[in-house]
Amino acid sequence: MLRGQLFIDGAWCAAHAGALMDVIDPASEQVFAQVASAQARDVDAAVRAARRAFDTGPWPRLSGCERARVLRAMAVALREQLEALARLEVRDNGKPLPEARWDVGDAAGCFEYYAGLAEQEDKRGAEHLDLPDGRFSSRVTRQPVGVVGAIIPWNYPLLMAAWKLAPALAAGCTVVLKPSELTPMSALELVRIGHAAGLPPGVLNLVTGLGATAGQALSEHKSVDKLAFTGSLATGSKVMQAAARDIKRVSLELGGKSPLIVFADTEIEQALEWIMFGIFWNQGQVCSATSRVLIERPLYAKLLERLAQEVARIPIGSGMKEGVLLGPLVSQSQLDKVRAAITRAVQEGASLVSGGSERPPGCGDKGYFVAPTIIADMRLDSWIWAEEVFGPVLCVAAFDSEEEALRLANDSRFGLAAAVMSRDLERCDRVAAALQAGVVWINCSQPTFCEAPWGGFKQSGIGRELGRWGFENYLEIKQITRYDSRAPWAWYIQAGQRD
Ligand code: NDP
């Protein structure tokens, strides 16, 4: 049985009163680890350590180049331990091993990328402003925002930690990280790696624990300067309310119900590939999953038929098994939610083209498996068309004009991502410009790059992660303005009076 403790002020420690929680392998339903379950007083100790490290420790005072050395060492260690970390992630989350390997590689790439931005920040220095009043000179500097409370979900445990830690640490912030209670294991390893790479005590603290206990205590803590949250809309709203009490900085990456528009001139095999990847990778537990596919009428019947054929052939099983493309969902409760969503859709009149709420055949009797599911003929005001399922469930509808496709695509309270496919690139550009989403893919769906901003319009969140925008999340901007003239300001001393 694996064990995990909290990491506070550079040392591993038990939670208050020895509180523990079980970690379950979603493929076998077996408890394979026990980790500390942080209580409010543990979170307080972690935040105090981060506060001290920020206010008096070396980390925020190092140059960007010095911080970059530590981040690069973390990236090297991630790559060296890639296979072991990927296997741990599969046990914790259930995803297929090749996808877990991508995640670890991407996490390493994220630390390298922000190491580069930290180095550039040194070169960039202060920005001097050209003011119209020549008596003044003004410069703009940027400094770390302070203590960051980072709260992350279970769908990409290591990668979501990297998306927050890499820019925050590069900027010179100190962090308290709260992973999901469902998937705490890779965060323990990441913290170990950070410590070995040379992060000073208190710079990176880990509080594994329950959302309603550790997560809430972190978001409400008065000594936290910024909350960086990824998760559901409901929890995001609570985090924002907690932030509002002390005017903490807050960035939110929330859910989505992202559309993929397929015009009839799209090559059918290309459409199949991106539709399937767009909704079924990571078992559909992806905030940007293109879970609503809109197909132009002339292609609709043929594409739907081909989709049903291909989806039935997706290999399902333990993420550790060679060739598996769809692993189990993360937990019993996620499985229950996804099954309930499918049942509700059918009860409300939608047709099941493929899959369904029954246990898929050939998966044994253990593991949180659900078949990849396609739903059609739903009402466009139904629950399944509007709400995020966060599982391998695709809704498909037909459209007759570009205008109608855009209207249907944008008719959502979410606006995280969207995609459009057509051979007519001018049309793609026109549609991309009109889609209400923070990320738009043309002739693909889902590829994500460290360099490009990530985040949503509307209720999909506030702020952007990744790229230089993600770095700025963790920086405060300061203007320093100097009066260079000897002449009096002349508000109460009149000109000429001083001499
Ligand atoms: P939750 O909102 O339930 O949890 C997210 C994190 O918040 C977890 O660490 C959770 O802890 C914690 N948490 C729970 N309750 C509180 C609270 N009261 N105060 C502070 N923290 C709390 O989301 P899920 O983990 O279920 O993740 C799935 C959701 O996340 C989906 O809706 C998905 O769209 C969204 N998501 C968005 C992404 C994006 O980039 N936009 C990326 C990934 C997911 P615990 O797990 O221990 O309860």
Coordinates of C-alpha atoms and ligand atoms in Angstrom, one line a residue:
M1 CA 0.0 0.0 0.0
L2 CA 1.4 3.4 -1.0
R3 CA 1.3 6.2 1.6
G4 CA 1.4 9.9 1.3
Q5 CA 1.9 12.8 3.8
L6 CA 1.4 16.5 3.6
F7 CA 4.4 18.7 2.6
I8 CA 4.6 21.8 4.7
D9 CA 7.6 24.2 5.0
G10 CA 10.0 21.8 3.4
A11 CA 9.1 18.7 5.5
W12 CA 6.7 15.8 5.2
C13 CA 4.1 15.5 8.0
A14 CA 0.9 13.8 9.0
A15 CA -2.4 15.6 9.0
H16 CA -3.9 16.8 12.3
A17 CA -5.1 13.9 14.4
G18 CA -3.6 11.5 11.8
A19 CA -6.6 11.9 9.4
L20 CA -6.2 9.7 6.3
M21 CA -8.1 9.1 3.1
D22 CA -8.1 6.1 0.8
V23 CA -7.1 6.4 -2.9
I24 CA -8.9 4.0 -5.3
D25 CA -7.7 2.5 -8.5
P26 CA -10.7 3.1 -10.9
A27 CA -9.9 0.0 -13.0
S28 CA -9.9 -2.5 -10.1
E29 CA -11.9 -0.5 -7.5
Q30 CA -9.2 -1.5 -5.0
V31 CA -7.7 0.9 -2.4
F32 CA -4.0 1.2 -3.5
A33 CA -2.9 4.1 -1.4
Q34 CA -3.7 6.1 1.7
V35 CA -2.8 9.8 2.0
A36 CA -3.1 12.4 4.7
S37 CA -6.4 14.3 4.8
A38 CA -5.5 17.9 5.6
Q39 CA -7.8 19.7 8.2
A40 CA -8.2 23.4 8.4
R41 CA -5.3 23.8 10.8
D42 CA -3.0 21.9 8.4
V43 CA -4.0 24.3 5.7
D44 CA -3.3 27.2 8.0
A45 CA 0.2 25.8 8.7
A46 CA 0.8 25.4 5.0
V47 CA -0.4 29.0 4.2
R48 CA 1.7 30.4 7.0
A49 CA 4.8 28.6 5.7
A50 CA 4.1 30.0 2.2
R51 CA 3.6 33.4 3.6
R52 CA 6.9 33.4 5.5
A53 CA 8.7 32.1 2.4
F54 CA 7.2 34.9 0.3
D55 CA 7.7 37.7 2.8
T56 CA 11.2 36.8 4.0
G57 CA 12.5 33.9 2.0
P58 CA 14.9 33.9 -0.9
W59 CA 12.6 32.7 -3.7
P60 CA 10.8 35.9 -4.7
R61 CA 14.1 37.8 -4.4
L62 CA 16.0 35.5 -6.8
S63 CA 16.5 36.5 -10.4
G64 CA 14.4 34.9 -13.1
C65 CA 17.4 33.0 -14.3
E66 CA 18.0 31.5 -10.8
R67 CA 14.4 30.4 -10.5
A68 CA 14.6 29.0 -14.1
R69 CA 17.5 26.7 -13.1
V70 CA 15.2 25.0 -10.5
L71 CA 12.3 24.8 -12.9
R72 CA 14.5 23.2 -15.6
A73 CA 15.8 20.7 -13.1
M74 CA 12.1 19.8 -12.3
A75 CA 11.5 19.3 -16.0
V76 CA 14.5 17.0 -16.3
A77 CA 13.4 14.9 -13.3
L78 CA 9.9 14.7 -14.8
R79 CA 11.3 13.3 -18.0
E80 CA 13.6 10.9 -16.2
Q81 CA 10.7 9.5 -14.2
L82 CA 8.2 9.7 -17.0
E83 CA 7.3 6.0 -17.1
A84 CA 6.9 5.6 -13.4
L85 CA 4.9 8.8 -13.1
A86 CA 2.7 7.8 -16.1
R87 CA 1.9 4.4 -14.5
L88 CA 1.1 6.1 -11.2
E89 CA -1.3 8.5 -13.0
V90 CA -3.1 5.5 -14.7
R91 CA -3.6 3.8 -11.3
D92 CA -4.9 7.0 -9.8
N93 CA -7.0 8.4 -12.6
G94 CA -7.7 5.4 -14.9
K95 CA -6.6 7.0 -18.2
P96 CA -4.8 4.9 -20.9
L97 CA -1.1 4.7 -20.4
P98 CA -0.1 6.5 -23.7
E99 CA -2.2 9.5 -22.7
A100 CA -0.6 9.5 -19.2
R101 CA 2.8 9.5 -20.9
W102 CA 1.7 12.6 -22.9
D103 CA 0.6 14.3 -19.7
V104 CA 4.0 13.8 -18.0
G105 CA 5.9 15.0 -21.1
D106 CA 3.6 18.0 -21.4
A107 CA 4.1 18.8 -17.7
A108 CA 7.9 18.7 -18.2
G109 CA 7.4 21.0 -21.3
C110 CA 5.4 23.4 -19.2
F111 CA 8.1 23.8 -16.6
E112 CA 10.7 24.3 -19.4
Y113 CA 8.5 26.9 -21.1
Y114 CA 8.0 29.0 -17.9
A115 CA 11.7 28.7 -17.1
G116 CA 12.2 30.5 -20.4
L117 CA 9.7 33.2 -19.5
A118 CA 11.4 33.7 -16.1
E119 CA 14.7 34.2 -17.9
Q120 CA 13.1 36.6 -20.4
E121 CA 11.6 38.6 -17.6
D122 CA 15.2 39.4 -16.3
K123 CA 16.1 40.8 -19.7
R124 CA 12.9 42.7 -20.1
G125 CA 13.5 44.6 -16.9
A126 CA 11.4 47.8 -16.2
E127 CA 9.3 49.3 -19.0
H128 CA 10.0 53.1 -19.3
L129 CA 6.9 55.2 -20.2
D130 CA 7.0 58.3 -22.4
L131 CA 4.9 60.7 -20.5
P132 CA 3.6 63.9 -22.2
D133 CA 4.7 65.9 -19.1
G134 CA 8.5 66.0 -19.3
R135 CA 8.8 66.8 -15.5
F136 CA 8.1 63.2 -14.7
S137 CA 9.7 59.9 -15.6
S138 CA 7.7 56.7 -15.1
R139 CA 8.6 53.0 -15.3
V140 CA 6.5 49.9 -14.9
T141 CA 7.8 46.9 -13.1
R142 CA 6.2 43.5 -12.4
Q143 CA 6.5 41.5 -9.2
P144 CA 5.1 38.2 -7.9
V145 CA 1.6 38.4 -6.6
G146 CA 2.3 36.6 -3.4
V147 CA 1.0 33.4 -1.8
V148 CA -1.0 31.3 -4.3
G149 CA -3.7 28.8 -3.4
A150 CA -3.9 26.4 -6.3
I151 CA -6.9 24.0 -6.4
I152 CA -7.0 21.4 -9.1
P153 CA -9.3 18.7 -10.4
W154 CA -8.8 15.0 -11.0
N155 CA -8.9 14.7 -14.9
Y156 CA -5.3 15.7 -15.5
P157 CA -3.8 15.6 -12.0
L158 CA -0.1 16.1 -12.9
L159 CA -0.7 18.4 -15.9
M160 CA -3.1 20.7 -14.1
A161 CA -0.6 21.0 -11.2
A162 CA 2.1 21.9 -13.7
W163 CA -0.2 24.5 -15.4
K164 CA -0.4 26.3 -12.1
L165 CA 2.9 25.7 -10.4
A166 CA 5.2 26.4 -13.4
P167 CA 4.0 30.0 -14.0
A168 CA 3.5 30.7 -10.3
L169 CA 7.0 29.6 -9.3
A170 CA 8.5 31.2 -12.4
A171 CA 7.0 34.5 -11.3
G172 CA 8.4 34.2 -7.8
C173 CA 5.2 33.3 -5.9
T174 CA 5.0 30.7 -3.2
V175 CA 2.2 28.1 -3.4
V176 CA -0.1 25.8 -1.4
L177 CA -1.4 23.1 -3.8
K178 CA -4.6 21.2 -3.1
P179 CA -5.1 18.3 -5.6
S180 CA -8.4 16.4 -5.9
E181 CA -9.0 13.9 -3.2
L182 CA -9.6 11.4 -6.0
T183 CA -6.1 11.8 -7.5
P184 CA -3.5 13.1 -5.1
M185 CA -0.6 10.7 -6.0
S186 CA 1.3 12.5 -8.8
A187 CA 1.2 15.8 -6.8
L188 CA 3.1 14.0 -4.0
E189 CA 5.8 13.1 -6.6
L190 CA 5.9 16.5 -8.1
V191 CA 6.5 18.1 -4.7
R192 CA 9.3 15.6 -4.1
I193 CA 10.8 16.5 -7.4
G194 CA 10.5 20.3 -6.7
H195 CA 12.2 19.8 -3.3
A196 CA 15.0 17.8 -4.7
A197 CA 15.5 20.4 -7.5
G198 CA 16.1 23.1 -4.9
L199 CA 12.9 24.8 -4.1
P200 CA 13.5 26.4 -0.7
P201 CA 11.3 25.4 2.3
G202 CA 7.8 26.9 2.2
V203 CA 7.8 27.7 -1.5
L204 CA 5.8 24.7 -2.5
N205 CA 3.4 23.2 0.0
L206 CA 1.0 20.3 -0.5
V207 CA -2.3 19.7 1.3
T208 CA -4.0 16.6 0.2
G209 CA -7.5 16.5 1.5
L210 CA -11.2 16.8 0.9
G211 CA -12.6 19.7 -1.1
A212 CA -15.1 20.8 1.4
T213 CA -12.4 20.8 4.2
A214 CA -8.9 21.5 2.8
G215 CA -10.1 23.2 -0.4
Q216 CA -12.5 25.5 1.4
A217 CA -10.0 26.3 4.1
L218 CA -7.5 27.3 1.5
S219 CA -9.9 29.4 -0.5
E220 CA -11.1 31.2 2.6
H221 CA -7.6 31.8 4.1
K222 CA -6.9 35.5 4.7
S223 CA -3.1 35.1 4.0
V224 CA -3.6 33.8 0.5
D225 CA -3.2 36.6 -2.2
K226 CA -4.4 34.7 -5.2
L227 CA -6.6 31.7 -5.9
A228 CA -6.0 29.7 -9.1
F229 CA -8.8 27.2 -9.5
T230 CA -9.7 24.6 -12.1
G231 CA -12.9 22.5 -11.6
S232 CA -16.6 22.7 -11.8
L233 CA -18.8 25.8 -12.2
A234 CA -20.5 25.1 -8.8
T235 CA -17.2 25.0 -6.9
G236 CA -15.7 27.8 -8.9
S237 CA -18.5 30.0 -7.8
K238 CA -17.8 29.2 -4.1
V239 CA -14.1 29.9 -4.7
M240 CA -14.9 33.2 -6.3
Q241 CA -17.2 34.1 -3.3
A242 CA -14.4 33.3 -0.9
A243 CA -12.0 35.4 -2.9
A244 CA -14.5 38.3 -3.0
R245 CA -14.4 38.6 0.8
D246 CA -10.7 39.6 0.9
I247 CA -10.5 40.8 -2.8
K248 CA -8.0 38.0 -3.6
R249 CA -6.9 37.8 -7.1
V250 CA -8.7 34.9 -8.7
S251 CA -8.5 32.9 -12.0
L252 CA -11.1 30.3 -12.8
E253 CA -10.9 27.5 -15.4
L254 CA -14.4 25.9 -15.3
G255 CA -16.4 23.6 -17.5
G256 CA -17.7 23.6 -21.0
K257 CA -20.1 22.1 -23.6
S258 CA -18.0 22.8 -26.6
P259 CA -19.3 22.6 -30.1
L260 CA -17.6 21.2 -33.2
I261 CA -19.1 22.3 -36.5
V262 CA -18.5 20.0 -39.5
F263 CA -19.3 21.5 -42.9
A264 CA -20.3 19.1 -45.7
D265 CA -17.1 19.6 -47.7
T266 CA -15.0 18.0 -44.9
E267 CA -13.3 14.8 -45.8
I268 CA -15.2 12.1 -43.8
E269 CA -12.2 10.2 -42.4
Q270 CA -10.7 13.5 -41.1
A271 CA -14.0 14.4 -39.5
L272 CA -14.2 11.0 -37.8
E273 CA -10.7 11.2 -36.4
W274 CA -11.2 14.6 -34.8
I275 CA -14.8 14.0 -33.6
M276 CA -13.7 10.8 -31.8
F277 CA -10.6 12.3 -30.3
G278 CA -12.5 15.4 -29.4
I279 CA -14.9 13.6 -27.1
F280 CA -13.5 10.2 -26.2
W281 CA -9.9 10.9 -25.2
N282 CA -9.4 10.8 -21.4
Q283 CA -12.9 9.1 -21.3
G284 CA -14.4 12.5 -22.2
Q285 CA -13.4 13.9 -18.9
V286 CA -12.0 16.9 -20.5
C287 CA -13.2 20.5 -19.9
S288 CA -12.7 21.4 -23.6
A289 CA -14.2 18.1 -25.0
T290 CA -16.2 18.8 -28.1
S291 CA -19.3 17.1 -26.8
R292 CA -21.7 18.8 -29.2
V293 CA -21.1 18.0 -32.9
L294 CA -23.1 19.9 -35.5
I295 CA -23.0 18.3 -38.9
E296 CA -24.2 20.0 -42.1
R297 CA -27.2 18.1 -43.4
P298 CA -25.8 16.6 -46.6
L299 CA -23.1 14.8 -44.5
Y300 CA -25.2 14.1 -41.4
A301 CA -26.6 10.5 -42.1
K302 CA -23.3 9.2 -43.6
L303 CA -21.1 10.6 -40.9
L304 CA -23.4 9.4 -38.1
E305 CA -23.4 5.9 -39.5
R306 CA -19.6 5.8 -39.8
L307 CA -19.3 7.3 -36.3
A308 CA -21.5 4.5 -34.9
Q309 CA -19.3 1.9 -36.6
E310 CA -16.1 3.3 -35.4
V311 CA -17.2 4.0 -31.8
A312 CA -18.3 0.4 -31.4
R313 CA -14.7 -0.7 -32.1
I314 CA -13.0 1.5 -29.5
P315 CA -11.1 -0.9 -27.2
I316 CA -12.2 -0.5 -23.5
G317 CA -10.4 -1.7 -20.5
S318 CA -7.8 -1.0 -17.8
G319 CA -5.6 1.9 -18.8
M320 CA -2.6 -0.3 -18.2
K321 CA -3.6 -2.7 -21.0
E322 CA -1.8 -2.4 -24.3
G323 CA -4.1 -1.0 -27.1
V324 CA -6.9 0.3 -24.8
L325 CA -8.2 3.7 -25.9
L326 CA -11.0 4.1 -23.3
G327 CA -10.2 3.4 -19.6
P328 CA -12.6 3.6 -16.6
L329 CA -14.1 6.8 -15.4
V330 CA -12.3 8.2 -12.3
S331 CA -14.8 7.2 -9.6
Q332 CA -18.1 5.5 -8.8
S333 CA -19.7 8.9 -8.4
Q334 CA -18.6 10.0 -11.8
L335 CA -19.8 6.8 -13.3
D336 CA -23.2 7.3 -11.6
K337 CA -23.4 10.8 -12.9
V338 CA -22.6 9.8 -16.5
R339 CA -25.0 6.9 -16.5
A340 CA -27.8 9.1 -15.1
A341 CA -27.1 11.7 -17.8
I342 CA -27.5 9.0 -20.6
T343 CA -30.7 7.6 -19.0
R344 CA -32.2 11.1 -18.6
A345 CA -31.4 11.9 -22.3
V346 CA -33.2 8.8 -23.5
Q347 CA -36.2 9.5 -21.1
E348 CA -36.4 13.0 -22.5
G349 CA -36.8 11.6 -26.1
A350 CA -33.2 11.4 -27.5
S351 CA -32.1 8.4 -29.5
L352 CA -29.2 6.2 -28.6
V353 CA -27.0 5.8 -31.6
S354 CA -24.2 3.9 -29.8
G355 CA -23.3 2.9 -26.3
G356 CA -25.7 3.5 -23.4
S357 CA -25.8 3.4 -19.6
E358 CA -25.3 -0.4 -19.3
R359 CA -21.9 -1.8 -18.4
P360 CA -20.0 -2.4 -21.6
P361 CA -19.4 -6.1 -22.4
G362 CA -16.0 -7.6 -21.9
C363 CA -14.9 -5.3 -19.0
G364 CA -15.3 -7.9 -16.2
D365 CA -17.3 -6.9 -13.1
K366 CA -14.9 -4.4 -11.6
G367 CA -14.0 -0.9 -12.7
Y368 CA -16.0 2.3 -13.4
F369 CA -16.5 1.6 -17.1
V370 CA -19.0 3.1 -19.4
A371 CA -19.3 2.6 -23.2
P372 CA -18.6 5.5 -25.6
T373 CA -22.0 6.8 -26.3
I374 CA -23.6 8.8 -29.1
I375 CA -26.9 10.6 -28.7
A376 CA -29.0 12.1 -31.5
D377 CA -32.4 13.6 -32.0
M378 CA -32.4 15.3 -28.6
R379 CA -34.3 18.6 -28.2
L380 CA -32.0 21.5 -28.5
D381 CA -33.3 22.8 -25.2
S382 CA -32.8 19.5 -23.4
W383 CA -30.4 18.9 -20.5
I384 CA -28.1 16.7 -22.4
W385 CA -27.5 19.3 -25.1
A386 CA -26.9 22.1 -22.6
E387 CA -25.0 20.6 -19.7
E388 CA -21.6 19.2 -19.2
V389 CA -21.6 15.4 -18.8
F390 CA -17.8 15.1 -18.3
G391 CA -17.8 11.6 -19.7
P392 CA -17.6 9.8 -23.1
V393 CA -21.0 11.1 -24.3
L394 CA -21.4 12.8 -27.6
C395 CA -24.5 14.7 -28.8
V396 CA -24.9 15.1 -32.5
A397 CA -27.3 17.4 -34.4
A398 CA -27.8 18.5 -38.0
F399 CA -27.7 22.1 -39.4
D400 CA -28.7 23.7 -42.7
S401 CA -26.7 27.0 -42.9
E402 CA -23.6 28.6 -41.5
E403 CA -25.8 31.1 -39.6
E404 CA -27.8 28.3 -38.0
A405 CA -24.6 26.4 -37.1
L406 CA -23.2 29.5 -35.3
R407 CA -26.5 30.2 -33.6
L408 CA -26.6 26.6 -32.2
A409 CA -22.9 26.6 -31.3
N410 CA -23.1 29.9 -29.4
D411 CA -26.4 29.1 -27.6
S412 CA -24.7 28.0 -24.4
R413 CA -23.8 29.5 -21.0
F414 CA -20.3 28.0 -21.6
G415 CA -17.6 29.4 -23.9
L416 CA -14.4 27.4 -23.2
A417 CA -13.6 25.9 -26.6
A418 CA -15.1 25.3 -30.1
A419 CA -14.0 23.8 -33.4
V420 CA -14.9 24.1 -37.1
M421 CA -14.1 21.8 -39.9
S422 CA -14.3 22.6 -43.6
R423 CA -12.0 22.7 -46.7
D424 CA -13.0 26.3 -47.2
L425 CA -10.5 28.1 -45.0
E426 CA -12.1 31.5 -45.5
R427 CA -15.3 30.1 -44.1
C428 CA -13.4 28.5 -41.2
D429 CA -11.8 31.9 -40.3
R430 CA -15.2 33.6 -40.5
V431 CA -16.8 31.0 -38.2
A432 CA -13.8 31.1 -35.8
A433 CA -14.2 34.8 -35.5
A434 CA -17.9 34.5 -34.6
L435 CA -17.6 31.6 -32.2
Q436 CA -18.0 32.7 -28.5
A437 CA -15.1 30.7 -27.1
G438 CA -11.7 31.3 -25.6
V439 CA -10.1 28.5 -27.7
V440 CA -11.1 27.8 -31.3
W441 CA -9.7 24.9 -33.4
I442 CA -9.8 24.8 -37.2
N443 CA -9.8 21.4 -38.8
C444 CA -8.9 19.7 -35.5
S445 CA -10.0 19.5 -31.9
Q446 CA -8.1 19.5 -28.6
P447 CA -4.4 20.0 -29.4
T448 CA -3.1 22.3 -26.7
F449 CA 0.2 24.2 -26.5
C450 CA 2.1 25.8 -23.6
E451 CA 2.6 29.0 -25.7
A452 CA -1.1 29.6 -26.4
P453 CA -3.6 31.1 -24.0
W454 CA -6.2 28.8 -22.4
G455 CA -9.4 29.8 -20.8
G456 CA -13.0 30.5 -21.4
F457 CA -15.6 33.1 -22.4
K458 CA -18.9 33.3 -20.4
Q459 CA -19.4 30.9 -17.5
S460 CA -16.3 28.8 -18.5
G461 CA -14.1 31.0 -16.4
I462 CA -12.1 34.1 -15.7
G463 CA -8.6 34.8 -16.9
R464 CA -6.2 32.7 -19.0
E465 CA -3.7 30.1 -18.2
L466 CA -0.6 29.1 -20.3
G467 CA 1.4 31.3 -22.6
R468 CA 2.6 34.7 -21.4
W469 CA -1.0 35.4 -20.3
G470 CA -0.7 32.6 -17.8
F471 CA 2.5 34.1 -16.4
E472 CA 0.8 37.5 -16.0
N473 CA -1.8 35.8 -13.7
Y474 CA 0.9 35.6 -11.1
L475 CA 2.4 39.1 -11.4
E476 CA 1.4 42.4 -10.0
I477 CA 2.0 45.5 -12.1
K478 CA 3.6 48.5 -10.4
Q479 CA 4.1 52.0 -11.8
I480 CA 7.0 53.9 -10.3
T481 CA 6.8 57.6 -11.1
R482 CA 9.4 60.2 -10.3
Y483 CA 9.2 64.0 -10.3
D484 CA 12.4 65.1 -11.9
S485 CA 11.8 68.9 -11.9
R486 CA 13.1 71.4 -9.3
A487 CA 10.1 73.6 -10.0
P488 CA 7.4 73.6 -7.3
W489 CA 4.2 71.6 -8.0
A490 CA 2.4 74.8 -7.2
W491 CA -0.7 73.5 -5.5
Y492 CA -0.1 75.5 -2.4
I493 CA 3.4 76.9 -2.9
Q494 CA 3.2 79.5 -5.7
A495 CA 5.8 79.4 -8.4
G496 CA 8.8 81.6 -7.5
Q497 CA 7.9 81.5 -3.7
R498 CA 10.4 78.7 -2.9
D499 CA 13.6 80.8 -3.7
Ligands
NDP1 P1 -14.8 20.1 -8.5 O1 -15.2 21.5 -8.7 O2 -15.6 19.2 -7.7 O3 -13.3 20.0 -7.8 C1 -12.2 20.8 -8.3 C2 -11.3 21.0 -7.1 O4 -12.0 21.8 -6.1 C3 -10.9 19.7 -6.4 O5 -9.6 19.8 -5.9 C4 -11.9 19.6 -5.2 O6 -11.5 18.8 -4.2 C5 -12.0 21.1 -4.9 N1 -13.1 21.5 -4.1 C6 -14.3 20.9 -3.9 N2 -15.1 21.6 -3.1 C7 -14.5 22.7 -2.8 C8 -14.8 23.8 -2.0 N3 -15.9 24.0 -1.4 N4 -13.8 24.8 -1.9 C9 -12.7 24.7 -2.5 N5 -12.3 23.6 -3.2 C10 -13.2 22.7 -3.4 O7 -14.5 19.5 -9.9 P2 -14.1 18.1 -10.3 O8 -12.9 17.7 -9.6 O9 -15.3 17.2 -10.2 O10 -13.7 18.3 -11.8 C11 -14.6 18.2 -12.8 C12 -15.0 19.6 -13.3 O11 -13.9 20.4 -13.5 C13 -15.7 19.6 -14.6 O12 -16.9 20.4 -14.5 C14 -14.8 20.2 -15.6 O13 -15.4 20.9 -16.6 C15 -13.9 21.1 -14.8 N6 -12.6 21.2 -15.3 C16 -12.3 22.3 -16.0 C17 -11.0 22.4 -16.6 C18 -10.6 23.7 -17.4 O14 -9.5 23.8 -17.7 N7 -11.5 24.6 -17.6 C19 -10.1 21.3 -16.5 C20 -10.5 20.2 -15.8 C21 -11.8 20.2 -15.2 P3 -12.1 17.3 -4.1 O15 -11.8 16.7 -5.4 O16 -11.2 16.8 -3.0 O17 -13.5 17.4 -3.7

